Amino acid sequence: MAPQEQPSRASITPPTTNTRHFSEEEDRSDDEYQPAEDGSGLSRVMSAAEDEDRDYTDALENIEIEIERMEDGEQEGADTEQDNNEISPATTCGTYGQRDDFTAIRRRRRTTFSEKLMWRRLGLDARPNTSKANRLLAQELVPSSSQADRIIHYDSRAYCGQFSDDGNFFFSCTQNFKVQMYDTSNSYNWKYYKTVDYPFGQWTITDATLSPDNRFLAYSSIRHLVCLAPTDPTDFSDHTLLDLTNFASDLHGPRQSRTRYGYMGRSGFGIWSLRFSGDGREIVAGTSDHSVVVYDLERRCSTVRLSNHADEVNAVCFGDKSSPHILYSGSDDQTLRVWDRRSMAAGQEAGIFVGHTEGLTYVDSKGDGRYVLSNGKDQMMKLWDLRKMISPSDFAQMDLSPYTTNFDYRFSPYDEDDYRPNPNDCSVVTFRGHSVLKTLIRCHFSPPGSSNSRYVYTGSEDGKVWIYNLDGTVKAKIDVTKATRNSRPRVGGEGMYEYDTMGREHGWKTCVRDASWSPTAPVLAATSWNGYNAAMGTVTQHSWNDGAEDDEVDPQLRGSYNAQLVAQEEYNQRRRETRARDNGRLRSNPVPRRRYGQDEDGDQDW
């Protein structure tokens, strides 16, 4: 039984405006960007066009427009201390989605989705508004169905699954050291590509990343080796092994040469996170060696090693797809660090984000060199702005130890009574409600093409995908547990000794570890630990359905498939029998009449 849902609470801090910044359309070439000579990294950002920068800054500080929610439930989970009519400043300036016309807002109403479709079909909007109208339509198509269009079953736990940037490719990684690849050029009709293996892995495949041209897939385990495999379904050549402990001979700097193979030696060098650079020439990795390593694919050696973290680095990413210079890293030392490779003579980070009180599980960049998102074991997801980071000199005066409990998130629940907020928190928005337990659960920005960059979303240990608005309120929740419960028979002694809170022996559990929103369609793929005792894995496909699941009739059962997308009729038959049995039980057990003298909550009513 999934744990009781916790209300979502959000806190918003407008970004400071004393630092200049880019607009999303501006050129960010290396010639215009000059890092500080004192090694402070991103202390100065290139000058932008004066008019655009001034307009953007004014929007961030001055625009506060009251809007009405489209429906009463949209405010579910909002912080009681937050004004329900206030929205995040980032949503008013177009960085995260679009607003309706000012006229509609002033009239205290918002145009419905059907109205927008009608006006577009009639062609009555002015031509300059067509692009904005299309973006407004896209951001309303949120995949929120708890009925899965497709359930892909694996015989071991699924750890991650992602669409490519163009939406034509999807991969999933499982604990049996296999990576499955699929053709998703049609987002609603997937085709199986191929499966590749990781040889001699340890525990599981920890992460995988696609090259920008979709030709190669790099994947890792808790070892020092990365596998590089071609994605072409007709190419059955062996994968290439990349040794990330093969450091370049010219690699130097503070704390970078304790041993030949790093802090823990080759045997203790495990990789938790991988990302390709935007040009496809490098791979950045976060390691159990407390370090961030950059591997050069042409030189076949590691050229950068950053060792300022005090604990394992669970997540890494590049800050900008057009430039390989800015790196983000999230660690169990509670910090998210920003690195600028052009000003690292002293081996020092450019800045630090402080606010999480437990270790970070994932980091995702918006890809604009400005905003970054993180998930933490303190059960919070945070949005950060590059202009609000803390300098290394200021961070050196801080002590983070009083605010952490160092609880073991794999086995223990998080006690919110022990939570102590860090007064130096520099995040822009904090999202609460989902559960980050058992494993390194991931979070992401929604894509610009199919959602207009309007939302952020995350997996959760409670078996759901949580989709948040940028003001911290909950936009939608996808219940993967409901979509997959009893969708496959018990295998052997799987979950035999597992019970729910009512003592019933079923033991079906779901933990959503990763989720991916298609960049070309309102489709979301949830990658989960699933089954009895969550011992197996699934990838479930959920799409926008315009509230069809609220119909009184039973929704159509979707198909179950194996890893090669072969339909599993025995699984589908089992689900049909289970549904028929449950429906018959409901019809044969009508709700009893309420006893006289008791109200609805069971208390005496005299």
Coordinates of C-alpha atoms in Angstrom, one line a residue:
M1 CA 0.0 0.0 0.0
A2 CA 1.5 3.3 -1.0
P3 CA 2.3 5.7 1.8
Q4 CA -0.1 8.5 2.6
E5 CA 0.3 11.4 0.3
Q6 CA 1.9 14.5 1.8
P7 CA 0.7 18.0 0.8
S8 CA 3.0 19.9 -1.5
R9 CA 4.5 23.0 -0.1
A10 CA 6.4 25.6 -2.2
S11 CA 8.6 28.6 -1.3
I12 CA 9.6 31.1 -3.9
T13 CA 12.4 33.6 -3.9
P14 CA 12.8 36.0 -6.9
P15 CA 16.3 35.9 -8.4
T16 CA 18.6 38.8 -7.7
T17 CA 19.1 41.3 -10.5
N18 CA 22.5 42.8 -9.8
T19 CA 24.1 40.3 -12.3
R20 CA 23.7 40.5 -16.0
H21 CA 22.5 37.4 -17.8
F22 CA 21.5 36.0 -21.2
S23 CA 18.2 36.0 -22.8
E24 CA 17.3 32.6 -24.4
E25 CA 17.7 34.0 -28.0
E26 CA 21.1 35.5 -27.4
D27 CA 24.4 34.3 -28.7
R28 CA 26.6 32.8 -26.0
S29 CA 29.9 32.4 -27.8
D30 CA 33.1 31.8 -26.0
D31 CA 34.6 35.0 -27.4
E32 CA 32.1 37.2 -25.7
Y33 CA 32.3 35.3 -22.4
Q34 CA 35.4 36.3 -20.4
P35 CA 35.8 34.4 -17.0
A36 CA 37.2 36.3 -14.1
E37 CA 40.9 36.5 -13.7
D38 CA 40.8 35.6 -10.0
G39 CA 39.4 32.1 -10.7
S40 CA 36.0 32.9 -9.3
G41 CA 34.5 31.4 -12.5
L42 CA 31.0 32.7 -13.2
S43 CA 31.3 35.9 -11.1
R44 CA 30.7 37.9 -14.3
V45 CA 28.4 37.0 -17.1
M46 CA 28.5 38.4 -20.6
S47 CA 26.5 41.6 -21.4
A48 CA 23.2 41.0 -23.1
A49 CA 21.3 43.3 -25.4
E50 CA 20.3 46.3 -23.2
D51 CA 16.6 46.4 -24.1
E52 CA 15.9 42.7 -23.8
D53 CA 17.9 42.4 -20.5
R54 CA 16.1 45.4 -19.0
D55 CA 12.7 44.0 -20.0
Y56 CA 13.4 40.6 -18.6
T57 CA 14.7 42.0 -15.3
D58 CA 11.7 44.3 -14.9
A59 CA 9.4 41.2 -15.5
L60 CA 11.1 39.2 -12.8
E61 CA 10.8 41.9 -10.2
N62 CA 7.7 43.9 -11.0
I63 CA 5.1 41.7 -12.7
E64 CA 2.6 40.1 -10.3
I65 CA -0.7 39.2 -12.0
E66 CA -3.6 37.6 -10.3
I67 CA -5.1 34.7 -12.2
E68 CA -7.9 32.2 -11.5
R69 CA -7.1 28.5 -11.7
M70 CA -8.8 26.5 -14.4
E71 CA -10.3 24.2 -11.9
D72 CA -10.7 24.0 -8.1
G73 CA -8.3 21.1 -7.8
E74 CA -5.4 22.9 -9.4
Q75 CA -4.4 24.4 -6.1
E76 CA -4.0 21.0 -4.4
G77 CA -1.0 20.9 -2.3
A78 CA -0.2 24.6 -2.3
D79 CA 1.6 26.0 0.8
T80 CA -0.9 27.7 3.0
E81 CA 1.5 30.5 3.7
Q82 CA 1.8 31.3 -0.1
D83 CA -0.7 33.6 -1.7
N84 CA -2.8 31.4 -4.0
N85 CA -3.0 34.1 -6.6
E86 CA 0.7 34.6 -6.9
I87 CA 2.7 32.7 -9.5
S88 CA 6.4 32.3 -9.9
P89 CA 8.1 35.3 -11.5
A90 CA 9.7 32.9 -14.0
T91 CA 6.3 32.0 -15.5
T92 CA 5.4 35.6 -16.2
C93 CA 8.3 36.3 -18.5
G94 CA 8.0 33.4 -20.9
T95 CA 11.0 31.4 -19.6
Y96 CA 8.6 28.7 -18.4
G97 CA 5.6 28.6 -20.6
Q98 CA 3.2 31.3 -21.6
R99 CA 0.2 33.2 -20.1
D100 CA -3.1 33.9 -21.7
D101 CA -3.9 37.3 -23.1
F102 CA -4.1 40.2 -20.7
T103 CA -7.7 40.8 -21.7
A104 CA -8.7 37.3 -20.6
I105 CA -6.8 37.7 -17.3
R106 CA -8.4 41.0 -16.6
R107 CA -11.8 39.5 -17.1
R108 CA -11.0 37.0 -14.4
R109 CA -11.3 34.0 -16.8
R110 CA -9.1 31.8 -18.9
T111 CA -9.8 30.5 -22.3
T112 CA -10.7 26.8 -22.3
F113 CA -8.8 24.3 -24.3
S114 CA -11.7 23.8 -26.7
E115 CA -12.0 27.5 -27.3
K116 CA -8.4 27.8 -28.2
L117 CA -8.8 24.9 -30.7
M118 CA -11.9 26.6 -32.2
W119 CA -10.1 30.0 -32.7
R120 CA -7.1 28.4 -34.2
R121 CA -9.3 26.3 -36.6
L122 CA -11.3 29.4 -37.6
G123 CA -8.0 31.3 -38.2
L124 CA -9.3 34.5 -36.6
D125 CA -6.2 35.2 -34.5
A126 CA -3.7 37.7 -35.9
R127 CA -0.8 36.0 -37.5
P128 CA 1.8 37.1 -34.9
N129 CA -0.2 35.4 -32.2
T130 CA -0.3 32.0 -34.0
S131 CA 3.0 30.8 -32.5
K132 CA 2.0 31.9 -29.0
A133 CA -1.4 30.2 -29.4
N134 CA 0.2 26.9 -30.4
R135 CA 2.5 27.1 -27.4
L136 CA -0.5 27.7 -25.1
L137 CA -2.2 24.7 -26.6
A138 CA 0.9 22.5 -26.0
Q139 CA 1.3 23.4 -22.4
E140 CA -2.3 22.3 -21.6
L141 CA -1.7 18.8 -22.9
V142 CA -0.3 17.2 -19.7
P143 CA 0.0 13.4 -19.6
S144 CA -2.0 12.7 -16.5
S145 CA -3.7 9.4 -17.1
S146 CA -3.2 6.7 -14.5
Q147 CA -4.2 4.2 -17.1
A148 CA -1.2 3.0 -19.0
D149 CA -1.4 2.8 -22.8
R150 CA 1.4 0.2 -22.7
I151 CA 3.1 -1.8 -20.0
I152 CA 6.6 -3.2 -20.8
H153 CA 7.6 -5.8 -18.3
Y154 CA 11.2 -6.7 -17.4
D155 CA 12.4 -9.6 -15.3
S156 CA 14.6 -7.4 -13.1
R157 CA 14.2 -3.9 -11.7
A158 CA 14.3 -1.0 -14.2
Y159 CA 16.6 1.8 -13.1
C160 CA 16.4 4.5 -15.8
G161 CA 14.6 5.3 -19.1
Q162 CA 14.8 8.4 -21.3
F163 CA 13.7 9.7 -24.7
S164 CA 16.3 11.2 -27.0
D165 CA 16.3 15.0 -27.6
D166 CA 14.4 14.5 -30.9
G167 CA 12.0 12.0 -29.4
N168 CA 12.9 9.3 -32.0
F169 CA 14.6 7.0 -29.5
F170 CA 14.0 5.6 -26.1
F171 CA 16.2 3.4 -23.9
S172 CA 15.7 1.6 -20.6
C173 CA 18.3 0.1 -18.2
T174 CA 17.6 -2.9 -16.0
Q175 CA 19.4 -4.5 -13.0
N176 CA 20.3 -7.6 -15.1
F177 CA 22.9 -5.4 -16.9
K178 CA 20.9 -5.0 -20.1
V179 CA 19.9 -1.9 -22.0
Q180 CA 16.9 -2.1 -24.2
M181 CA 16.5 0.3 -27.2
Y182 CA 13.3 1.3 -28.9
D183 CA 12.3 3.3 -32.0
T184 CA 9.8 6.0 -30.8
S185 CA 9.5 8.1 -33.9
N186 CA 5.8 7.4 -33.5
S187 CA 5.3 8.2 -29.9
Y188 CA 2.2 6.0 -29.7
N189 CA 3.6 2.9 -31.5
W190 CA 7.0 1.9 -30.3
K191 CA 9.2 -0.6 -32.1
Y192 CA 11.9 -2.7 -30.6
Y193 CA 15.5 -1.9 -31.7
K194 CA 18.0 -4.1 -29.9
T195 CA 19.5 -5.0 -26.5
V196 CA 23.1 -4.5 -25.4
D197 CA 24.8 -5.9 -22.2
Y198 CA 27.3 -4.6 -19.7
P199 CA 30.0 -7.3 -19.0
F200 CA 31.0 -8.0 -15.4
G201 CA 28.8 -5.3 -13.9
Q202 CA 28.4 -4.7 -10.2
W203 CA 24.8 -4.6 -8.7
T204 CA 23.1 -2.8 -11.6
I205 CA 23.5 -0.4 -14.6
T206 CA 23.6 2.9 -12.9
D207 CA 23.1 5.3 -15.8
A208 CA 23.1 5.7 -19.5
T209 CA 23.3 8.7 -21.9
L210 CA 22.8 9.1 -25.7
S211 CA 25.1 10.9 -28.0
P212 CA 23.6 14.1 -29.5
D213 CA 23.3 12.4 -32.9
N214 CA 21.7 9.2 -31.4
R215 CA 24.4 7.0 -32.9
F216 CA 26.0 5.8 -29.6
L217 CA 24.8 5.0 -26.2
A218 CA 27.2 5.1 -23.2
Y219 CA 26.2 3.2 -20.0
S220 CA 27.9 2.5 -16.7
S221 CA 27.8 0.3 -13.6
I222 CA 29.5 0.6 -10.2
R223 CA 32.8 0.1 -11.8
H224 CA 35.5 2.3 -13.5
L225 CA 34.5 1.2 -17.0
V226 CA 31.9 2.8 -19.3
C227 CA 30.5 0.8 -22.3
L228 CA 30.0 2.6 -25.6
A229 CA 27.6 0.8 -27.9
P230 CA 26.2 1.7 -31.4
T231 CA 22.4 2.2 -31.5
D232 CA 22.0 1.0 -35.1
P233 CA 19.8 -2.1 -34.9
T234 CA 21.8 -3.7 -37.8
D235 CA 25.2 -3.1 -36.1
F236 CA 26.1 -6.1 -33.9
S237 CA 29.7 -5.1 -33.3
D238 CA 31.1 -5.4 -29.8
H239 CA 30.8 -2.4 -27.5
T240 CA 33.9 -0.3 -26.7
L241 CA 35.1 -0.1 -23.1
L242 CA 36.2 3.3 -21.8
D243 CA 38.4 3.3 -18.7
L244 CA 37.7 6.5 -16.7
T245 CA 40.7 5.9 -14.4
N246 CA 43.0 6.3 -17.4
F247 CA 44.0 9.9 -16.6
A248 CA 45.9 12.1 -19.0
S249 CA 49.6 12.5 -18.3
D250 CA 49.2 16.3 -18.2
L251 CA 46.4 16.1 -15.6
H252 CA 47.4 18.2 -12.6
G253 CA 46.1 20.4 -9.9
P254 CA 45.3 20.2 -6.2
R255 CA 44.1 16.8 -4.9
Q256 CA 44.1 15.3 -8.3
S257 CA 47.1 12.9 -8.0
R258 CA 46.7 11.1 -4.6
T259 CA 46.9 7.8 -6.4
R260 CA 46.9 6.7 -10.0
Y261 CA 43.3 5.7 -9.9
G262 CA 41.8 8.4 -7.6
Y263 CA 40.7 8.6 -4.0
M264 CA 39.6 5.0 -3.5
G265 CA 41.7 3.2 -6.1
R266 CA 40.4 1.4 -9.2
S267 CA 38.6 -1.3 -7.2
G268 CA 36.5 1.4 -5.4
F269 CA 35.9 3.7 -8.4
G270 CA 32.3 3.4 -9.3
I271 CA 30.2 5.5 -11.6
W272 CA 26.8 6.8 -10.6
S273 CA 26.0 9.3 -13.4
L274 CA 26.9 9.9 -17.0
R275 CA 26.2 12.7 -19.5
F276 CA 27.4 13.4 -23.1
S277 CA 28.5 16.9 -23.9
G278 CA 26.5 18.9 -26.5
D279 CA 29.1 18.3 -29.2
G280 CA 29.4 14.6 -28.4
R281 CA 33.2 14.8 -27.8
E282 CA 33.2 14.3 -24.1
I283 CA 31.5 12.4 -21.3
V284 CA 31.2 13.7 -17.8
A285 CA 30.8 11.3 -14.9
G286 CA 30.0 11.5 -11.2
T287 CA 31.8 8.8 -9.2
S288 CA 32.0 7.1 -5.8
D289 CA 35.5 8.6 -5.6
H290 CA 34.0 11.9 -4.5
S291 CA 35.0 13.3 -7.9
V292 CA 33.7 14.6 -11.2
V293 CA 35.6 13.2 -14.2
V294 CA 35.5 14.4 -17.8
Y295 CA 36.5 11.8 -20.4
D296 CA 37.7 12.8 -23.9
L297 CA 36.5 10.4 -26.5
E298 CA 39.1 11.4 -29.1
R299 CA 42.1 11.1 -26.7
R300 CA 40.6 8.0 -25.0
C301 CA 41.5 9.3 -21.5
S302 CA 40.2 11.4 -18.7
T303 CA 41.3 15.0 -19.0
V304 CA 39.6 16.7 -16.0
R305 CA 39.1 15.5 -12.4
L306 CA 37.3 17.7 -9.9
S307 CA 37.6 16.6 -6.3
N308 CA 36.2 19.3 -4.1
H309 CA 33.1 17.3 -3.0
A310 CA 33.3 15.7 0.4
D311 CA 31.1 12.7 -0.5
E312 CA 30.0 10.6 -3.4
V313 CA 28.8 12.4 -6.5
N314 CA 25.4 11.0 -7.5
A315 CA 24.5 13.2 -10.4
V316 CA 26.2 15.4 -13.1
C317 CA 25.2 17.3 -16.2
F318 CA 26.4 20.0 -18.5
G319 CA 24.9 23.4 -18.0
D320 CA 24.5 24.3 -21.7
K321 CA 24.1 22.0 -24.7
S322 CA 25.9 24.5 -26.9
S323 CA 29.0 24.7 -24.7
P324 CA 31.0 22.1 -22.7
H325 CA 32.4 24.5 -20.2
I326 CA 29.8 24.7 -17.5
L327 CA 29.2 21.6 -15.3
Y328 CA 26.9 20.9 -12.5
S329 CA 27.4 18.2 -9.9
G330 CA 25.2 17.0 -7.0
S331 CA 26.6 15.0 -4.1
D332 CA 25.8 13.4 -0.8
D333 CA 27.6 16.3 0.9
Q334 CA 24.3 18.3 0.4
T335 CA 25.7 20.7 -2.2
L336 CA 25.2 21.3 -5.9
R337 CA 28.4 22.7 -7.3
V338 CA 29.0 24.8 -10.5
W339 CA 32.2 24.4 -12.4
D340 CA 33.6 26.6 -15.1
R341 CA 36.4 24.8 -16.9
R342 CA 37.8 28.0 -18.4
S343 CA 38.8 29.4 -15.0
M344 CA 39.9 26.5 -12.9
A345 CA 43.6 27.1 -12.5
A346 CA 43.2 26.6 -8.8
G347 CA 40.9 23.6 -9.3
Q348 CA 38.1 25.4 -7.5
E349 CA 34.4 25.5 -8.3
A350 CA 32.8 28.7 -9.6
G351 CA 30.0 28.6 -7.1
I352 CA 27.9 26.4 -4.8
F353 CA 24.1 26.0 -4.3
V354 CA 23.1 25.4 -0.7
G355 CA 19.7 24.4 0.5
H356 CA 19.3 20.7 0.6
T357 CA 19.8 19.2 4.1
E358 CA 20.5 15.7 2.9
G359 CA 22.3 14.2 -0.1
L360 CA 21.3 15.0 -3.7
T361 CA 20.0 12.2 -5.9
Y362 CA 19.7 13.9 -9.3
V363 CA 20.6 17.0 -11.2
D364 CA 19.0 18.2 -14.4
S365 CA 19.9 21.4 -16.4
K366 CA 17.3 23.3 -18.4
G367 CA 20.0 23.6 -21.1
D368 CA 20.1 27.4 -21.1
G369 CA 23.2 27.9 -18.8
R370 CA 21.0 29.5 -16.2
Y371 CA 18.5 27.2 -14.5
V372 CA 19.1 23.8 -12.8
L373 CA 16.9 21.3 -11.0
S374 CA 17.8 18.9 -8.2
N375 CA 16.2 16.1 -6.2
G376 CA 17.3 15.5 -2.6
K377 CA 16.9 12.8 0.1
D378 CA 15.3 15.5 2.3
Q379 CA 12.2 14.8 0.2
M380 CA 12.5 18.1 -1.7
M381 CA 13.0 19.1 -5.3
K382 CA 14.6 22.5 -5.8
L383 CA 15.0 25.0 -8.7
W384 CA 18.1 27.0 -8.8
D385 CA 19.2 30.2 -10.6
L386 CA 22.9 30.6 -11.6
R387 CA 22.8 34.2 -10.5
K388 CA 22.0 33.2 -6.9
M389 CA 24.9 30.8 -6.3
I390 CA 27.2 31.3 -3.3
S391 CA 30.9 32.0 -3.8
P392 CA 33.5 29.5 -2.6
S393 CA 34.8 32.1 -0.1
D394 CA 31.4 32.5 1.5
F395 CA 30.7 28.8 1.5
A396 CA 34.0 28.2 3.3
Q397 CA 32.5 30.0 6.3
M398 CA 29.4 27.8 6.4
D399 CA 28.8 24.6 8.4
L400 CA 26.2 22.3 7.0
S401 CA 26.4 19.5 9.6
P402 CA 23.8 21.0 12.0
Y403 CA 21.0 20.6 9.4
T404 CA 21.5 17.0 8.3
T405 CA 20.4 13.7 9.9
N406 CA 22.4 11.5 7.6
F407 CA 19.5 8.9 7.7
D408 CA 19.7 5.9 5.4
Y409 CA 17.2 6.6 2.7
R410 CA 17.3 3.1 1.4
F411 CA 15.8 1.5 4.5
S412 CA 14.4 4.3 6.8
P413 CA 11.5 6.7 6.3
Y414 CA 12.3 10.4 6.6
D415 CA 11.1 12.0 9.8
E416 CA 10.0 15.5 9.0
D417 CA 10.1 16.4 12.7
D418 CA 13.9 16.2 12.4
Y419 CA 14.0 18.6 9.5
R420 CA 15.9 21.9 10.1
P421 CA 15.9 24.3 7.2
N422 CA 19.2 25.8 6.2
P423 CA 19.1 29.6 6.6
N424 CA 21.5 30.0 3.7
D425 CA 19.1 28.3 1.2
C426 CA 19.6 30.0 -2.1
S427 CA 17.1 28.1 -4.2
V428 CA 14.4 29.8 -6.2
V429 CA 11.5 27.3 -5.7
T430 CA 11.2 24.3 -3.4
F431 CA 8.8 21.5 -4.4
R432 CA 7.5 19.1 -1.7
G433 CA 5.0 16.2 -1.8
H434 CA 6.8 13.4 -3.5
S435 CA 8.9 10.8 -1.8
V436 CA 12.6 10.3 -2.4
L437 CA 13.4 6.9 -0.7
K438 CA 14.9 3.5 -1.5
T439 CA 16.9 4.7 -4.5
L440 CA 18.3 7.7 -6.4
I441 CA 15.0 9.0 -7.8
R442 CA 15.2 11.4 -10.7
C443 CA 13.6 14.7 -11.7
H444 CA 13.5 16.7 -15.0
F445 CA 12.3 19.8 -16.7
S446 CA 9.4 19.3 -19.1
P447 CA 10.5 19.7 -22.8
P448 CA 9.9 22.9 -24.7
G449 CA 8.2 21.3 -27.8
S450 CA 5.4 19.3 -26.2
S451 CA 4.9 21.2 -23.0
N452 CA 6.3 24.7 -23.6
S453 CA 8.7 24.2 -20.7
R454 CA 5.9 24.9 -18.3
Y455 CA 6.4 22.2 -15.7
V456 CA 8.9 20.1 -13.7
Y457 CA 8.3 16.5 -12.8
T458 CA 9.8 13.7 -10.7
G459 CA 9.4 10.0 -9.9
S460 CA 8.5 9.0 -6.4
E461 CA 8.7 6.1 -4.0
D462 CA 4.9 6.2 -3.5
G463 CA 4.4 4.8 -7.0
K464 CA 3.5 8.1 -8.7
V465 CA 4.9 10.6 -11.1
W466 CA 4.5 14.1 -9.7
I467 CA 4.1 17.0 -12.1
Y468 CA 4.5 20.5 -10.6
N469 CA 3.7 24.0 -11.8
L470 CA 6.6 26.5 -11.5
D471 CA 4.9 28.1 -8.5
G472 CA 5.2 24.8 -6.6
T473 CA 1.6 23.6 -6.8
V474 CA 0.8 20.1 -8.2
K475 CA -0.4 20.1 -11.8
A476 CA -1.0 16.3 -12.0
K477 CA -0.1 13.0 -10.6
I478 CA 0.2 9.7 -12.6
D479 CA -0.5 6.7 -10.4
V480 CA 1.7 4.0 -11.8
T481 CA 0.8 1.6 -9.0
K482 CA -2.9 1.8 -10.1
A483 CA -1.9 1.3 -13.7
T484 CA 0.2 -1.8 -13.1
R485 CA -1.2 -3.6 -10.1
N486 CA -1.6 -7.4 -10.7
S487 CA -0.5 -6.9 -14.3
R488 CA 1.7 -10.0 -14.1
P489 CA 1.5 -13.3 -12.2
R490 CA 3.7 -14.0 -9.2
V491 CA 6.9 -15.7 -10.1
G492 CA 8.1 -18.5 -7.7
G493 CA 8.4 -17.1 -4.1
E494 CA 8.4 -13.5 -5.3
G495 CA 6.9 -11.3 -2.5
M496 CA 5.6 -14.4 -0.6
Y497 CA 6.2 -12.8 2.8
E498 CA 5.1 -9.3 1.9
Y499 CA 2.0 -7.8 3.4
D500 CA 0.2 -4.5 3.2
T501 CA -0.9 -2.5 6.2
M502 CA -4.2 -4.4 6.5
G503 CA -2.3 -7.7 6.8
R504 CA -3.4 -8.9 3.3
E505 CA -0.8 -11.0 1.5
H506 CA -0.3 -9.4 -1.8
G507 CA 2.9 -7.4 -1.6
W508 CA 2.5 -5.5 -4.9
K509 CA 4.7 -2.4 -4.7
T510 CA 5.8 0.3 -7.1
C511 CA 8.6 2.8 -6.9
V512 CA 8.9 5.2 -9.8
R513 CA 12.7 5.8 -10.2
D514 CA 12.7 7.8 -13.5
A515 CA 10.3 9.4 -15.9
S516 CA 10.7 10.9 -19.3
W517 CA 8.4 13.3 -21.2
S518 CA 8.4 12.9 -24.9
P519 CA 9.7 16.1 -26.7
T520 CA 7.2 15.6 -29.6
A521 CA 4.0 14.5 -28.0
P522 CA 2.0 14.6 -24.7
V523 CA 3.4 11.2 -23.7
L524 CA 5.3 10.3 -20.6
A525 CA 7.2 7.1 -19.9
A526 CA 7.6 6.0 -16.3
T527 CA 10.4 3.7 -15.4
S528 CA 9.7 1.8 -12.1
W529 CA 10.6 -1.0 -9.7
N530 CA 7.4 -3.0 -9.8
G531 CA 5.7 -6.2 -8.9
Y532 CA 5.6 -8.3 -5.7
N533 CA 8.1 -6.7 -3.3
A534 CA 9.0 -4.4 -6.2
A535 CA 11.3 -7.1 -7.5
M536 CA 10.6 -6.7 -11.2
G537 CA 10.6 -3.6 -13.5
T538 CA 8.3 -1.9 -15.9
V539 CA 8.2 1.0 -18.3
T540 CA 4.6 2.4 -18.6
Q541 CA 3.4 4.7 -21.3
H542 CA 0.9 7.4 -20.2
S543 CA -0.6 10.0 -22.5
W544 CA -3.0 13.0 -22.3
N545 CA -6.5 11.7 -22.5
D546 CA -8.7 14.8 -21.8
G547 CA -10.2 13.4 -18.6
A548 CA -11.4 10.1 -20.2
E549 CA -10.4 8.2 -17.1
D550 CA -13.1 10.0 -15.1
D551 CA -15.8 8.4 -17.2
E552 CA -18.2 6.1 -15.4
V553 CA -17.5 3.1 -17.6
D554 CA -14.4 1.0 -16.9
P555 CA -11.4 2.1 -19.0
Q556 CA -10.2 -0.3 -21.6
L557 CA -7.4 -2.5 -20.4
R558 CA -4.1 -1.8 -22.2
G559 CA -1.7 -4.4 -23.3
S560 CA 1.3 -5.9 -21.5
Y561 CA 4.5 -6.6 -23.4
N562 CA 7.9 -8.1 -22.7
A563 CA 11.2 -6.3 -23.3
Q564 CA 11.0 -7.1 -27.0
L565 CA 7.5 -5.7 -27.3
V566 CA 5.9 -9.1 -27.8
A567 CA 2.4 -9.1 -26.4
Q568 CA 1.9 -11.2 -23.2
E569 CA -1.6 -12.6 -23.5
E570 CA -1.4 -14.5 -20.2
Y571 CA -0.7 -11.2 -18.4
N572 CA -3.6 -9.5 -20.1
Q573 CA -5.9 -12.5 -19.3
R574 CA -4.9 -12.3 -15.6
R575 CA -5.7 -8.6 -15.4
R576 CA -9.1 -9.2 -17.0
E577 CA -9.9 -12.0 -14.5
T578 CA -8.7 -9.9 -11.6
R579 CA -10.9 -6.9 -12.6
A580 CA -13.9 -9.1 -13.1
R581 CA -13.4 -10.7 -9.6
D582 CA -13.0 -7.3 -8.0
N583 CA -16.0 -5.8 -9.7
G584 CA -18.1 -8.9 -8.6
R585 CA -16.9 -8.5 -5.1
L586 CA -18.0 -4.8 -5.1
R587 CA -21.5 -5.7 -6.4
S588 CA -22.0 -8.4 -3.9
N589 CA -21.0 -6.2 -1.0
P590 CA -23.2 -3.1 -1.0
V591 CA -22.4 -0.3 1.4
P592 CA -24.2 -1.0 4.7
R593 CA -26.7 1.4 6.1
R594 CA -25.4 3.8 8.7
R595 CA -26.2 2.9 12.2
Y596 CA -28.6 5.3 14.1
G597 CA -26.8 7.7 16.4
Q598 CA -23.5 7.9 14.4
D599 CA -22.4 10.5 12.0
E600 CA -20.2 9.9 9.0
D601 CA -16.9 10.0 10.9
G602 CA -18.2 7.2 13.3
D603 CA -18.5 9.5 16.4
Q604 CA -21.6 9.5 18.5
D605 CA -24.0 12.1 17.4
W606 CA -26.5 12.8 20.1

